Coordinates of C-alpha atoms in Angstrom, one line a residue:
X833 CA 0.0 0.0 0.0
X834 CA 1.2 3.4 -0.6
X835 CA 1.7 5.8 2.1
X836 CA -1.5 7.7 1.5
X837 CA -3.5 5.0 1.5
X838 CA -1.7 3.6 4.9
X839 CA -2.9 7.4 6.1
X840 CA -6.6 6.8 5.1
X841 CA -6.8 3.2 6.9
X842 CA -5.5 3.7 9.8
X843 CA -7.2 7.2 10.5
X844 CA -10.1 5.9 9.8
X845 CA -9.5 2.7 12.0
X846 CA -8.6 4.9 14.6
X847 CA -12.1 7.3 13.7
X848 CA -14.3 3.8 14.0
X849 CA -12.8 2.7 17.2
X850 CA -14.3 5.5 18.6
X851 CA -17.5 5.7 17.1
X852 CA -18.7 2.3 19.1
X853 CA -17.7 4.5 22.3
X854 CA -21.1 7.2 22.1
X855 CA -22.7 4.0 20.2
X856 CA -23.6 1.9 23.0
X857 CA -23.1 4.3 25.9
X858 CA -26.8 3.8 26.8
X859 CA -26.5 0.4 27.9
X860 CA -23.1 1.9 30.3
X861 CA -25.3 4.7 31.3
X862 CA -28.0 2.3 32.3
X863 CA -25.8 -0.2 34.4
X864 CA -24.6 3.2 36.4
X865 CA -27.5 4.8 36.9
X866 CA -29.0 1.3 38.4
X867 CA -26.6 1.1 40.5
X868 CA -26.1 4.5 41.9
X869 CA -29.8 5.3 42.4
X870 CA -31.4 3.1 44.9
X871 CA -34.8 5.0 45.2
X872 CA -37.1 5.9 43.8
X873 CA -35.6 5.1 40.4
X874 CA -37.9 3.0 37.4
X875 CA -34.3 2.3 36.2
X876 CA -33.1 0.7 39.3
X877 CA -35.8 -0.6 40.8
X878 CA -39.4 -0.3 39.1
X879 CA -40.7 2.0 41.8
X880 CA -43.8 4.2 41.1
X881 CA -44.0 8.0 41.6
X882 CA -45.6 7.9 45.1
X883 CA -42.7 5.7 46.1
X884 CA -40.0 7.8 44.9
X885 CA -41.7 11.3 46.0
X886 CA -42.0 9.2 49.7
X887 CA -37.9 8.2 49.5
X888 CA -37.7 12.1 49.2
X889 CA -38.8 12.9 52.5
X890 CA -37.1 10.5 54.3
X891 CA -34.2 11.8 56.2
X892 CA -30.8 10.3 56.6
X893 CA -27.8 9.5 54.8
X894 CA -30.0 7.2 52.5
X895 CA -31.1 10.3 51.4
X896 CA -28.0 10.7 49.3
X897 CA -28.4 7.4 47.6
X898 CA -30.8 7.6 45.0
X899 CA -29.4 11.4 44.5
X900 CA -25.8 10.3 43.5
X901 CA -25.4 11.1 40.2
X902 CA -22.8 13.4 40.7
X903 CA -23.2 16.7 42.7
X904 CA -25.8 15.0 45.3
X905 CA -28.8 17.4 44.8
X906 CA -32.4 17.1 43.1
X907 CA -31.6 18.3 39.9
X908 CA -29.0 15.1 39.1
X909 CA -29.2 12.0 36.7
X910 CA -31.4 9.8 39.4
X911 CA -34.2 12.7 38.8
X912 CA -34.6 12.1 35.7
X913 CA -33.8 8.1 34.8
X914 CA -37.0 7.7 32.8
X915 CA -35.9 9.6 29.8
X916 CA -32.4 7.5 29.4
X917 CA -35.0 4.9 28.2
X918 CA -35.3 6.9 25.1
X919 CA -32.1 7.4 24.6
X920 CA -31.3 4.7 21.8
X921 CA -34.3 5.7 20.1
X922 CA -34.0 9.1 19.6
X923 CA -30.2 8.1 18.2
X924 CA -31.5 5.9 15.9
X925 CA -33.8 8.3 14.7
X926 CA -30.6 10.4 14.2
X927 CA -29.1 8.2 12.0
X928 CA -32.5 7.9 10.1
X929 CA -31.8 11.9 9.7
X930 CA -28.4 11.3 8.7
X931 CA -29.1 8.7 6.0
X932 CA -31.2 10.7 4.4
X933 CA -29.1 13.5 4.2
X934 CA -25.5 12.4 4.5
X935 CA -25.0 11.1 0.9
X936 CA -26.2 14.3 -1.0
X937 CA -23.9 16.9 1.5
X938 CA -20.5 14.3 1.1
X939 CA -21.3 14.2 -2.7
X940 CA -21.9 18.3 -2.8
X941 CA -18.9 19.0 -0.7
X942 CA -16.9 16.4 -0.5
X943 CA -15.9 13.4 1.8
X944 CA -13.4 14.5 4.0
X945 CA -14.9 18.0 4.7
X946 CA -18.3 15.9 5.7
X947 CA -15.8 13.4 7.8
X948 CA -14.4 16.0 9.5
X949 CA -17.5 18.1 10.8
X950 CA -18.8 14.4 11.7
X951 CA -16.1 13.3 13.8
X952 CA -15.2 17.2 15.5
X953 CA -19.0 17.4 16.3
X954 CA -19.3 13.0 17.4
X955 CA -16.6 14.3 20.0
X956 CA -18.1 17.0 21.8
X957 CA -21.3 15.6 21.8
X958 CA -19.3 13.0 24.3
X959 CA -18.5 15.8 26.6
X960 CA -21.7 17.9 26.8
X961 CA -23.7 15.6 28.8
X962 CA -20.7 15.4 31.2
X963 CA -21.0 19.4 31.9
X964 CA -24.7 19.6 31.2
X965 CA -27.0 16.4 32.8
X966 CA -30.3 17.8 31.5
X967 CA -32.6 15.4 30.3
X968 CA -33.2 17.7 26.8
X969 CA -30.0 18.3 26.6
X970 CA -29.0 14.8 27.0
X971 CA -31.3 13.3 24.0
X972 CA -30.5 16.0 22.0
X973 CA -27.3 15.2 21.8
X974 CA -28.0 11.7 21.5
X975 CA -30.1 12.5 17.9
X976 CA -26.9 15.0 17.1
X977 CA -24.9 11.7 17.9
X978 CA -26.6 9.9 15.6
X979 CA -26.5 12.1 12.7
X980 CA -22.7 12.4 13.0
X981 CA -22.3 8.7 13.3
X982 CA -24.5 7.8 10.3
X983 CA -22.2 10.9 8.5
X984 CA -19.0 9.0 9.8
X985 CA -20.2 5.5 8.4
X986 CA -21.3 7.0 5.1
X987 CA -17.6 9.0 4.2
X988 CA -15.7 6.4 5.7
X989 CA -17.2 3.7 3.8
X990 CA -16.7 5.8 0.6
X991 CA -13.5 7.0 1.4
X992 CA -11.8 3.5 2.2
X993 CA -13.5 1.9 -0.9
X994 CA -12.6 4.4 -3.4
X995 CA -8.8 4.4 -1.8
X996 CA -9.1 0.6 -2.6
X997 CA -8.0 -1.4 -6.2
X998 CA -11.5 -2.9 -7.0
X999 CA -9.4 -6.5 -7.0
X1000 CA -9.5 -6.0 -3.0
X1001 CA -12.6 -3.7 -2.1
X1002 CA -13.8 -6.5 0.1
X1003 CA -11.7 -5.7 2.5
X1004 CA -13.0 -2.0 3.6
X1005 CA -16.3 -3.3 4.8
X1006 CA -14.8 -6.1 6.7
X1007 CA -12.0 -4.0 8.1
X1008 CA -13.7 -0.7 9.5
X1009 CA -16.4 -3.0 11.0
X1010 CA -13.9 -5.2 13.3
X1011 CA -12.1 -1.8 14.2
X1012 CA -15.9 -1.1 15.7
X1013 CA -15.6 -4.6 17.1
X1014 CA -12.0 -4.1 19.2
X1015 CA -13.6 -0.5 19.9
X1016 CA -16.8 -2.3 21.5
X1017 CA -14.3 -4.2 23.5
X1018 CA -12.0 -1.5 24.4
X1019 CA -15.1 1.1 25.5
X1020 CA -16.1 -2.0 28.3
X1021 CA -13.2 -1.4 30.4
X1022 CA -13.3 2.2 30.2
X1023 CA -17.3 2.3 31.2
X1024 CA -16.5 -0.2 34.1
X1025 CA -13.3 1.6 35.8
X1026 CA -16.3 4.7 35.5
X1027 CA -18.1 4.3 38.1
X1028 CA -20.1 7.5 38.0
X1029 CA -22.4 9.7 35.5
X1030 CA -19.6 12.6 34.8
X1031 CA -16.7 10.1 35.1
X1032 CA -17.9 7.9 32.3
X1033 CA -19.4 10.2 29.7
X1034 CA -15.5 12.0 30.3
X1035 CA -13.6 8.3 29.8
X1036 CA -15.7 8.4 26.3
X1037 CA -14.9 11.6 25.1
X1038 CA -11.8 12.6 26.6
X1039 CA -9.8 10.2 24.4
X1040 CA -11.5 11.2 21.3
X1041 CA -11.0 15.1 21.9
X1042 CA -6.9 14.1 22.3
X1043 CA -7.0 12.4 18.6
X1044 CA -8.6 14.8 17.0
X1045 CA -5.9 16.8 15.5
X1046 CA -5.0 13.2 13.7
X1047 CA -7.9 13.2 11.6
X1048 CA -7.4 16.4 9.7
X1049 CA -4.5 14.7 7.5
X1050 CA -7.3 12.1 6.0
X1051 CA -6.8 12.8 2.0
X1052 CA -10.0 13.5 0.2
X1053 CA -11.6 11.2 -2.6
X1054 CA -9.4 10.6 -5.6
X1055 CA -13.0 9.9 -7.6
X1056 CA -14.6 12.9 -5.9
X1057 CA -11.3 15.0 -7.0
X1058 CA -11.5 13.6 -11.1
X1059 CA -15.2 14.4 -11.1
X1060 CA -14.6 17.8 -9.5
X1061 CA -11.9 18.7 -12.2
X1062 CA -9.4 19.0 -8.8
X1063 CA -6.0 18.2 -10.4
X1064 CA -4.3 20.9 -8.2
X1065 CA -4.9 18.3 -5.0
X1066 CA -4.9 15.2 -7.1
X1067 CA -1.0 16.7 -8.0
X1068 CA -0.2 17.4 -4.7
X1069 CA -1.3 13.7 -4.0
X1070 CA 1.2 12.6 -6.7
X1071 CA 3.9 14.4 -5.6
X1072 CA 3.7 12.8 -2.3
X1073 CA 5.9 9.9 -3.4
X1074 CA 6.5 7.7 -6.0
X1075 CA 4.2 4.6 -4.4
X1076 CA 1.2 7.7 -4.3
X1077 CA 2.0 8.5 -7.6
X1078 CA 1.1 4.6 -8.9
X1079 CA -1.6 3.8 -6.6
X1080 CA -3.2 7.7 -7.9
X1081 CA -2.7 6.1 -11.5
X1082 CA -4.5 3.0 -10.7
X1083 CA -6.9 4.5 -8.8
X1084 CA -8.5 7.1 -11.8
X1085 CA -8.0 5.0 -14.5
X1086 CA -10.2 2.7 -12.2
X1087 CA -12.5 5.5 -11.2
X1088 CA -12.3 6.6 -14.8
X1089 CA -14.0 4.1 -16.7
X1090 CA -16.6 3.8 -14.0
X1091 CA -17.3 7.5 -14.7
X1092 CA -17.4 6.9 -18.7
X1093 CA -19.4 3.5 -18.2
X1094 CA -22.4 5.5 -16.1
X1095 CA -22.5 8.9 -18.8
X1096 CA -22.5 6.8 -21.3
X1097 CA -25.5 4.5 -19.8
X1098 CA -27.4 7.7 -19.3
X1099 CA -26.9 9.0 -22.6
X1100 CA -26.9 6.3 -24.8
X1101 CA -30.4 5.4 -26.5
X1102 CA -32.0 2.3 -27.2
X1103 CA -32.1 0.9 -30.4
X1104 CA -36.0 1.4 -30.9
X1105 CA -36.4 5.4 -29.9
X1106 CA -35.5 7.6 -26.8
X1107 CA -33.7 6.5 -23.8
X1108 CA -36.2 5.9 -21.0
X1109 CA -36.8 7.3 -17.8
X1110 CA -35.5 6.0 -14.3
X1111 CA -39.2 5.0 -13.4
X1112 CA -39.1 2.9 -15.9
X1113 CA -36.0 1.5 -15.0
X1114 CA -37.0 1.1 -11.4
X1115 CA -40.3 -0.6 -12.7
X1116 CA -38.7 -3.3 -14.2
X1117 CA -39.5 -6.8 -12.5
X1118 CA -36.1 -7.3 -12.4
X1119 CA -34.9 -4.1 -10.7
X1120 CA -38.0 -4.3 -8.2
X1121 CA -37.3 -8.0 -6.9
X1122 CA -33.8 -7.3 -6.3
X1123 CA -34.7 -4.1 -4.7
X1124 CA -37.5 -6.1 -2.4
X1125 CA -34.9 -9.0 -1.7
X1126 CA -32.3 -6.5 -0.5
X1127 CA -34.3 -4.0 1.6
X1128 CA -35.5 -7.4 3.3
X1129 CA -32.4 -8.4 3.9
X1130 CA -30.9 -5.0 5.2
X1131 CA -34.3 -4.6 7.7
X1132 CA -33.5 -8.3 8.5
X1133 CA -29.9 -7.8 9.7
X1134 CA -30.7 -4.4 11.4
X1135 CA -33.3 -6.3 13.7
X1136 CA -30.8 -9.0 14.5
X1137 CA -27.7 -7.4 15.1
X1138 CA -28.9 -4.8 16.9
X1139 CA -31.5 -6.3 19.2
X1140 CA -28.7 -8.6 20.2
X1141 CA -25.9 -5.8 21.0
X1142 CA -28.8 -3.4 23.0
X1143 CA -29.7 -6.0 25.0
X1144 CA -26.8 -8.3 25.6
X1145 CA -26.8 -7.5 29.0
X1146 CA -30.3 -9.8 29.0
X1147 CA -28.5 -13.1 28.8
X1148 CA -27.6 -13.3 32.8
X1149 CA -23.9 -12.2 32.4
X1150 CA -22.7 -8.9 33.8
X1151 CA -22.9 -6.1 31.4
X1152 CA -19.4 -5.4 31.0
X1153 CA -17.9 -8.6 30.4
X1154 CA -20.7 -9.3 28.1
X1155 CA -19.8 -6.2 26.1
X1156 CA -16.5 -7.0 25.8
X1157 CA -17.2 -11.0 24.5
X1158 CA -19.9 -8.8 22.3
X1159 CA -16.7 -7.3 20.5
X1160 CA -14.8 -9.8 20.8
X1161 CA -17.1 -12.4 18.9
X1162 CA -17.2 -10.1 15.9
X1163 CA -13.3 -10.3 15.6
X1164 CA -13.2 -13.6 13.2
X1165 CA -15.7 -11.2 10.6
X1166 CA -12.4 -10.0 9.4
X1167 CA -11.3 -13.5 8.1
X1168 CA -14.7 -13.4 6.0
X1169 CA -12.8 -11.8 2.6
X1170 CA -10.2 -14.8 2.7
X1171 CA -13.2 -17.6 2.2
X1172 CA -13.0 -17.1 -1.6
X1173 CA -16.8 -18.2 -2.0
X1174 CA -19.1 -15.7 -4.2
X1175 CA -21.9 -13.0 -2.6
X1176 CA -24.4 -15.7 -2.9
X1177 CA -23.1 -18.4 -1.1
X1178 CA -21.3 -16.5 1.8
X1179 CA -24.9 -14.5 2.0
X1180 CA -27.1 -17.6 2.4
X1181 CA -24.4 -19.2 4.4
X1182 CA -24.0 -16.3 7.1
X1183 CA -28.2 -16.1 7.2
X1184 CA -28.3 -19.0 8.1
X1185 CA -26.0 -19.9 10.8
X1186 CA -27.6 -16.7 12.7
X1187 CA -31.0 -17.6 12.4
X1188 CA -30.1 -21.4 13.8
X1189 CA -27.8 -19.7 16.1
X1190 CA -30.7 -17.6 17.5
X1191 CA -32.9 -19.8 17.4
X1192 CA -30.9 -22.5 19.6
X1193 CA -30.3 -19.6 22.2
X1194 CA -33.6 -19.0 22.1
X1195 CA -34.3 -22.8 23.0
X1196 CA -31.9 -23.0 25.4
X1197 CA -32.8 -19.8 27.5
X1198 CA -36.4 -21.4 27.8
X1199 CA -35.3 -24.4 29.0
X1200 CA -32.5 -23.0 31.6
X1201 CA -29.4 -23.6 30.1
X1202 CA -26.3 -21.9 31.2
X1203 CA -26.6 -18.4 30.8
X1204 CA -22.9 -18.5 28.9
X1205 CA -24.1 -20.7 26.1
X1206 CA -26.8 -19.1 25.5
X1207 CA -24.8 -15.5 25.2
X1208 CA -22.4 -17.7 23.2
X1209 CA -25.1 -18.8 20.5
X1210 CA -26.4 -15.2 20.3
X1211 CA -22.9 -14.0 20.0
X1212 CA -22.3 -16.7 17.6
X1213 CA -25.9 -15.5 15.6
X1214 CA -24.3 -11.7 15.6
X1215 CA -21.0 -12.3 14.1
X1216 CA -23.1 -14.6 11.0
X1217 CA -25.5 -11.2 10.3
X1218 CA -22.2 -9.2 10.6
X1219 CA -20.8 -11.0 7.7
X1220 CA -23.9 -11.0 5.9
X1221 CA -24.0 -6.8 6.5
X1222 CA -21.1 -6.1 5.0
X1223 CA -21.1 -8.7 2.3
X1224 CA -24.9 -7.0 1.0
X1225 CA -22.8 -4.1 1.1
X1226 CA -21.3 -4.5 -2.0
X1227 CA -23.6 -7.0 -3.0
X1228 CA -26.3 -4.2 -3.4
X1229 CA -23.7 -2.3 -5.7
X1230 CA -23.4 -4.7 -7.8
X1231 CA -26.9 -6.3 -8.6
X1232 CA -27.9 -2.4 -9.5
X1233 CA -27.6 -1.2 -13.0
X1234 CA -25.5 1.9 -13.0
X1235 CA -28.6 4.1 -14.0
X1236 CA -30.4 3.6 -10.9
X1237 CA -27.5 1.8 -8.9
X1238 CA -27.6 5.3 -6.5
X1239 CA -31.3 5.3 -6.0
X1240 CA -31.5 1.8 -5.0
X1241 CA -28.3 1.4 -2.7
X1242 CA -30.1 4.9 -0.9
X1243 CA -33.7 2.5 -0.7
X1244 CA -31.5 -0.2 1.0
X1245 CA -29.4 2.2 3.0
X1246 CA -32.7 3.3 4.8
X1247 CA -34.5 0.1 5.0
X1248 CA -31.7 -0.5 7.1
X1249 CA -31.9 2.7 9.0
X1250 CA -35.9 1.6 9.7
X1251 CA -34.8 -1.2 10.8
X1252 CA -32.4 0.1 13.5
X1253 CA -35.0 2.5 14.6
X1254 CA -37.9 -0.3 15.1
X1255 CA -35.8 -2.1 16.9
X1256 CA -35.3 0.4 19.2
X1257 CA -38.9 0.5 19.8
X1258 CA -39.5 -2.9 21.1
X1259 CA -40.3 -2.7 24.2
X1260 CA -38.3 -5.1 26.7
X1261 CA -39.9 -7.7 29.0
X1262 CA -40.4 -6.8 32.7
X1263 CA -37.8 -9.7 33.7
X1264 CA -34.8 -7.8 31.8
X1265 CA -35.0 -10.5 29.0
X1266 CA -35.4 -10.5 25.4
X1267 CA -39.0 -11.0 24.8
X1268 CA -40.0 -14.9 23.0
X1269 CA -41.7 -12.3 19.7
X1270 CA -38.3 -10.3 19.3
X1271 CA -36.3 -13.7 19.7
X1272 CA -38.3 -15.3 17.1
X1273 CA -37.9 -12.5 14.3
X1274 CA -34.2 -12.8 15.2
X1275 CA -34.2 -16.1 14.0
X1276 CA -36.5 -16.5 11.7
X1277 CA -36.3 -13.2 9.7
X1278 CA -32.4 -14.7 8.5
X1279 CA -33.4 -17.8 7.3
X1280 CA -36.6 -16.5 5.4
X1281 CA -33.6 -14.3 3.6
X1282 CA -31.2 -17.0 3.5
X1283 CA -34.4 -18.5 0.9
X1284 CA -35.0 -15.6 -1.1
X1285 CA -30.9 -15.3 -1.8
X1286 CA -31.6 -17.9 -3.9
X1287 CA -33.6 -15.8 -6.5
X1288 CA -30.7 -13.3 -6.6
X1289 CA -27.7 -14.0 -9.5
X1290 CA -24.0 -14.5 -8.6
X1291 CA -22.1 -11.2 -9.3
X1292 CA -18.5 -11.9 -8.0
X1293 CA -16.1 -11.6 -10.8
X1294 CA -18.9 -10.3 -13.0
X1295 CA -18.6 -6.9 -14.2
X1296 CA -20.9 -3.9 -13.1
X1297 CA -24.2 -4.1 -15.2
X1298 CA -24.7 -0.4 -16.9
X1299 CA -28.6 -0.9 -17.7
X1300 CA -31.1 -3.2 -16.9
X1301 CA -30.8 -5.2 -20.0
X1302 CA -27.6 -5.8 -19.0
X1303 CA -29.0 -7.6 -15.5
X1304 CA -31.1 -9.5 -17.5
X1305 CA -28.3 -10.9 -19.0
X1306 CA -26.0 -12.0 -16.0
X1307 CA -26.7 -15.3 -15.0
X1308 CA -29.2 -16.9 -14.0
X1309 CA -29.5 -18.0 -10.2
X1310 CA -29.2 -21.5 -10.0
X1311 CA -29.5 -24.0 -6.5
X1312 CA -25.8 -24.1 -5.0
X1313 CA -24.4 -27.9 -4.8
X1314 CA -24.0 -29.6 -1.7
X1315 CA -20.3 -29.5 -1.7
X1316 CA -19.1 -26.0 -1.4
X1317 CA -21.8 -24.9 1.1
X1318 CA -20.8 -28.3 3.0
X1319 CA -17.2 -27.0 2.8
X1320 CA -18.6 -23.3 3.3
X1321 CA -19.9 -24.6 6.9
X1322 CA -16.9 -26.4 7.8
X1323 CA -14.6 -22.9 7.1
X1324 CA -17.4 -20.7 9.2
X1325 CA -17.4 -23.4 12.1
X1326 CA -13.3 -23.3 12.6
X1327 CA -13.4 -19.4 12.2
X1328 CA -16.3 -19.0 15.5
X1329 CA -14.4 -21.7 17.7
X1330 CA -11.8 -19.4 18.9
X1331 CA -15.5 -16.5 20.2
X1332 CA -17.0 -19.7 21.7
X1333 CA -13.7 -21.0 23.6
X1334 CA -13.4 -17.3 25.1
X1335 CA -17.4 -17.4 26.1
X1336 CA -16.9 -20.3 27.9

């Protein structure tokens, strides 16, 4: 790799290890405030609102207890508990905002200025509920969160793909994702040496406020730059060194053809009469089924993977440790490029494995079976939908024809987002568990799309289709033999051994 690539990877490692930090600091902020207020707190205890206006008028040092949040008085976190409950929902409905938005303002201005505003902004929102514990204030800043973190996926995604040969874009959806993963299991620590409100929203955004001069070097998009007309940067880039100057080469010639292969889609005519409209291409049976299949799927793995990080703390294991194994089990997802199978096969195979997964957990918490297996089966279930994410990722880019390939991959994008956000609705049972209903989607909602996979066409190694008659004409999907899903199942089973040996 050349040395500005190296500079785009690891800065935006280092922006994704952070990210996971604000992501699930409601479950941290949950576990503290149920332990520091005693009272009359629904968090902590259930208690209604006679009961916790009564604990205000007793007298005593237990006084104090279910006012610890930080400075002791009436106004702290403990007066206020019921609206953390909203928390994950109103920054899920932030990065609704953000997906709708996010694409059209990087494209307009650019990648790395978007990046930047994203990650400056992600970082103080850390620190504000440290200084101000309001309960506005505090979900406000969780929807602000969210917006900047759907902004961070969106430019960082782009950016690390479009600094990537197309021979080896695999690897930038695998890669940024287990950098999430080792941040999940890095912000674990940090939340449990935090034993208090101010203490751990500071641990969270203390580190990311130090980095932030790092992330200013991130280059900007060499395709962004070509269609801009920005040789003036795209020279400086060259100039860097001789290994920039190559990679640049490769890189727009790449990004090149991929420009001159969409104009000309748009402006070439059919052979009967005018070129027709995107409606029309949208309307096609073709386009439509694939569009169907793959806002299933993305809804699908949003429910799953999701549900099962926001409420791993569910399974009877303490919340930190079971944060940490959460992170931990997504590690092997990097090993996913290296299984040389196509976007079908690794699809189905990775729906799959986390419905059964899910389901056995669910089977096994029923009947009382140790609460580590069943954390390790839904671990095991969240690392298969991982690898199914990220491989529909550029599996929706390439089933798309080029004319509508934007318009689609946006419709997927925010089936996903919907997802997130319904998921956040769910309400949980009064036992702390995952509810049978929300157990049962989680299993079965994979392996419905594991079946309609098999209606989609095999596009690894098959180049881009430009219009719809060129989907038409890929091939057609056909059932996969026995022997390479066989030998699919025996690659995905060594890969999760080492997760389950460190649940256990």
């Amino acid at each position: 790799m050349s040395p500005l690539q190296l500079s785009v990877y690891w800065r935006l490692s280092l922006v994704f290890f952070f990210t996971s930090f604000l992501f699930f600091v409601d479950i941290f902020t949950a576990a503290i405030v149920a332990a520091t207020c005693h009272h009359g707190n629904l968090t902590a205890g259930g208690s209604s609102n006679a009961e916790r206006n009564q604990s205000r008028s007793e007298p005593g040092e237990d006084d104090a207890d279910w006012t610890t949040a930080e400075s002791g008085n009436l106004d702290s976190v403990c007066g206020w508990t019921d609206w953390l409950s909203y928390g994950q929902t109103v920054y899920m409905v932030g990065m609704l905002l953000g997906s709708l938005f996010g694409g059209a303002i990087s494209d307009r201005y650019g990648k790395r200025p978007v990046l930047l505003a994203c990650v400056c902004v992600h970082a103080v929102c850390g620190l504000v509920p440290a200084v101000l514990p309001q309960p506005f204030v505090f979900l406000a800043i969780r929807c602000l969160t969210g917006v900047c973190c759907c902004g961070i996926n969106i430019c960082s995604f782009s950016l690390a793909v479009e600094w990537t040969l197309p021979a080896n874009r695999l690897w930038p959806p695998a890669f940024l994702p287990f950098c999430f993963s080792v941040g999940t299991m890095g912000g674990a620590p940090l939340a449990w040496f935090s034993p208090t409100w101010t203490q751990l929203h500071l641990s969270l955004a203390l580190p990311q406020l130090i980095c932030l001069p790092l992330f200013f070097s991130v280059p900007e998009s060499p395709s962004w730059l070509l269609l801009r007309r920005r040789t003036d940067v795209l020279d400086r880039y060259r100039s860097n060194s001789p290994a920039d100057e190559q990679c640049l080469d490769l890189l727009l010639d790449s990004a090149w053809s991929d420009l001159q292969k969409a104009t000309d889609a748009q402006k070439e005519p059919p052979p009967g009469g005018h070129a027709p409209s995107d409606i029309i291409h949208l309307r096609h049976p073709t386009v439509l089924l694939r569009l169907f299949i793959m806002s299933y799927l993305s809804a699908v793995s949003a429910l799953t993977y999701f549900g099962i990080c926001m409420n791993i703390g569910s399974f009877g294991v303490g919340v930190y440790s079971a944060q940490f194994f959460s992170g931990l089990s997504e590690v092997p997802g990097l090993l996913v490029p290296l299984a040389g199978l196509g976007r079908r096969p690794l699809s189905m195979l990775a729906l799959f494995l986390s419905g059964a997964a899910c389901f056995l957990s669910l089977l096994l918490s029923r009947s009382h079976g140790e609460p580590v297996l069943v954390m390790g089966l839904a671990l095991l279930g969240k690392l298969c939908i991982l690898a199914a994410i990220f491989i529909s990722v550029l599996y929706s880019i390439e089933l798309f024809p080029t004319v509508v390939r934007q318009r689609c991959v946006s419709a997927v994008n925010l089936c996903f987002r919907i997802g997130c956000l319904v998921n956040s609705l769910v309400p949980p049972n009064p036992n702390g568990a995952i509810s049978l209903a929300a157990m049962v989607v989680y299993s079965s909602g994979p392996i419905v799309g594991c079946g309609l996979c098999l209606l989609l066409p095999e596009t690894s190694g098959v180049q881009l289709p430009d219009s719809v008659e060129d989907c038409t004409r890929q091939p057609q999907p056909r059932p996969p033999s026995l022997g390479p899903l066989w030998r699919s199942l025996q690659y995905f089973i060594e890969m999760t051994k080492p997760s389950l040996a460190f649940c256990h």
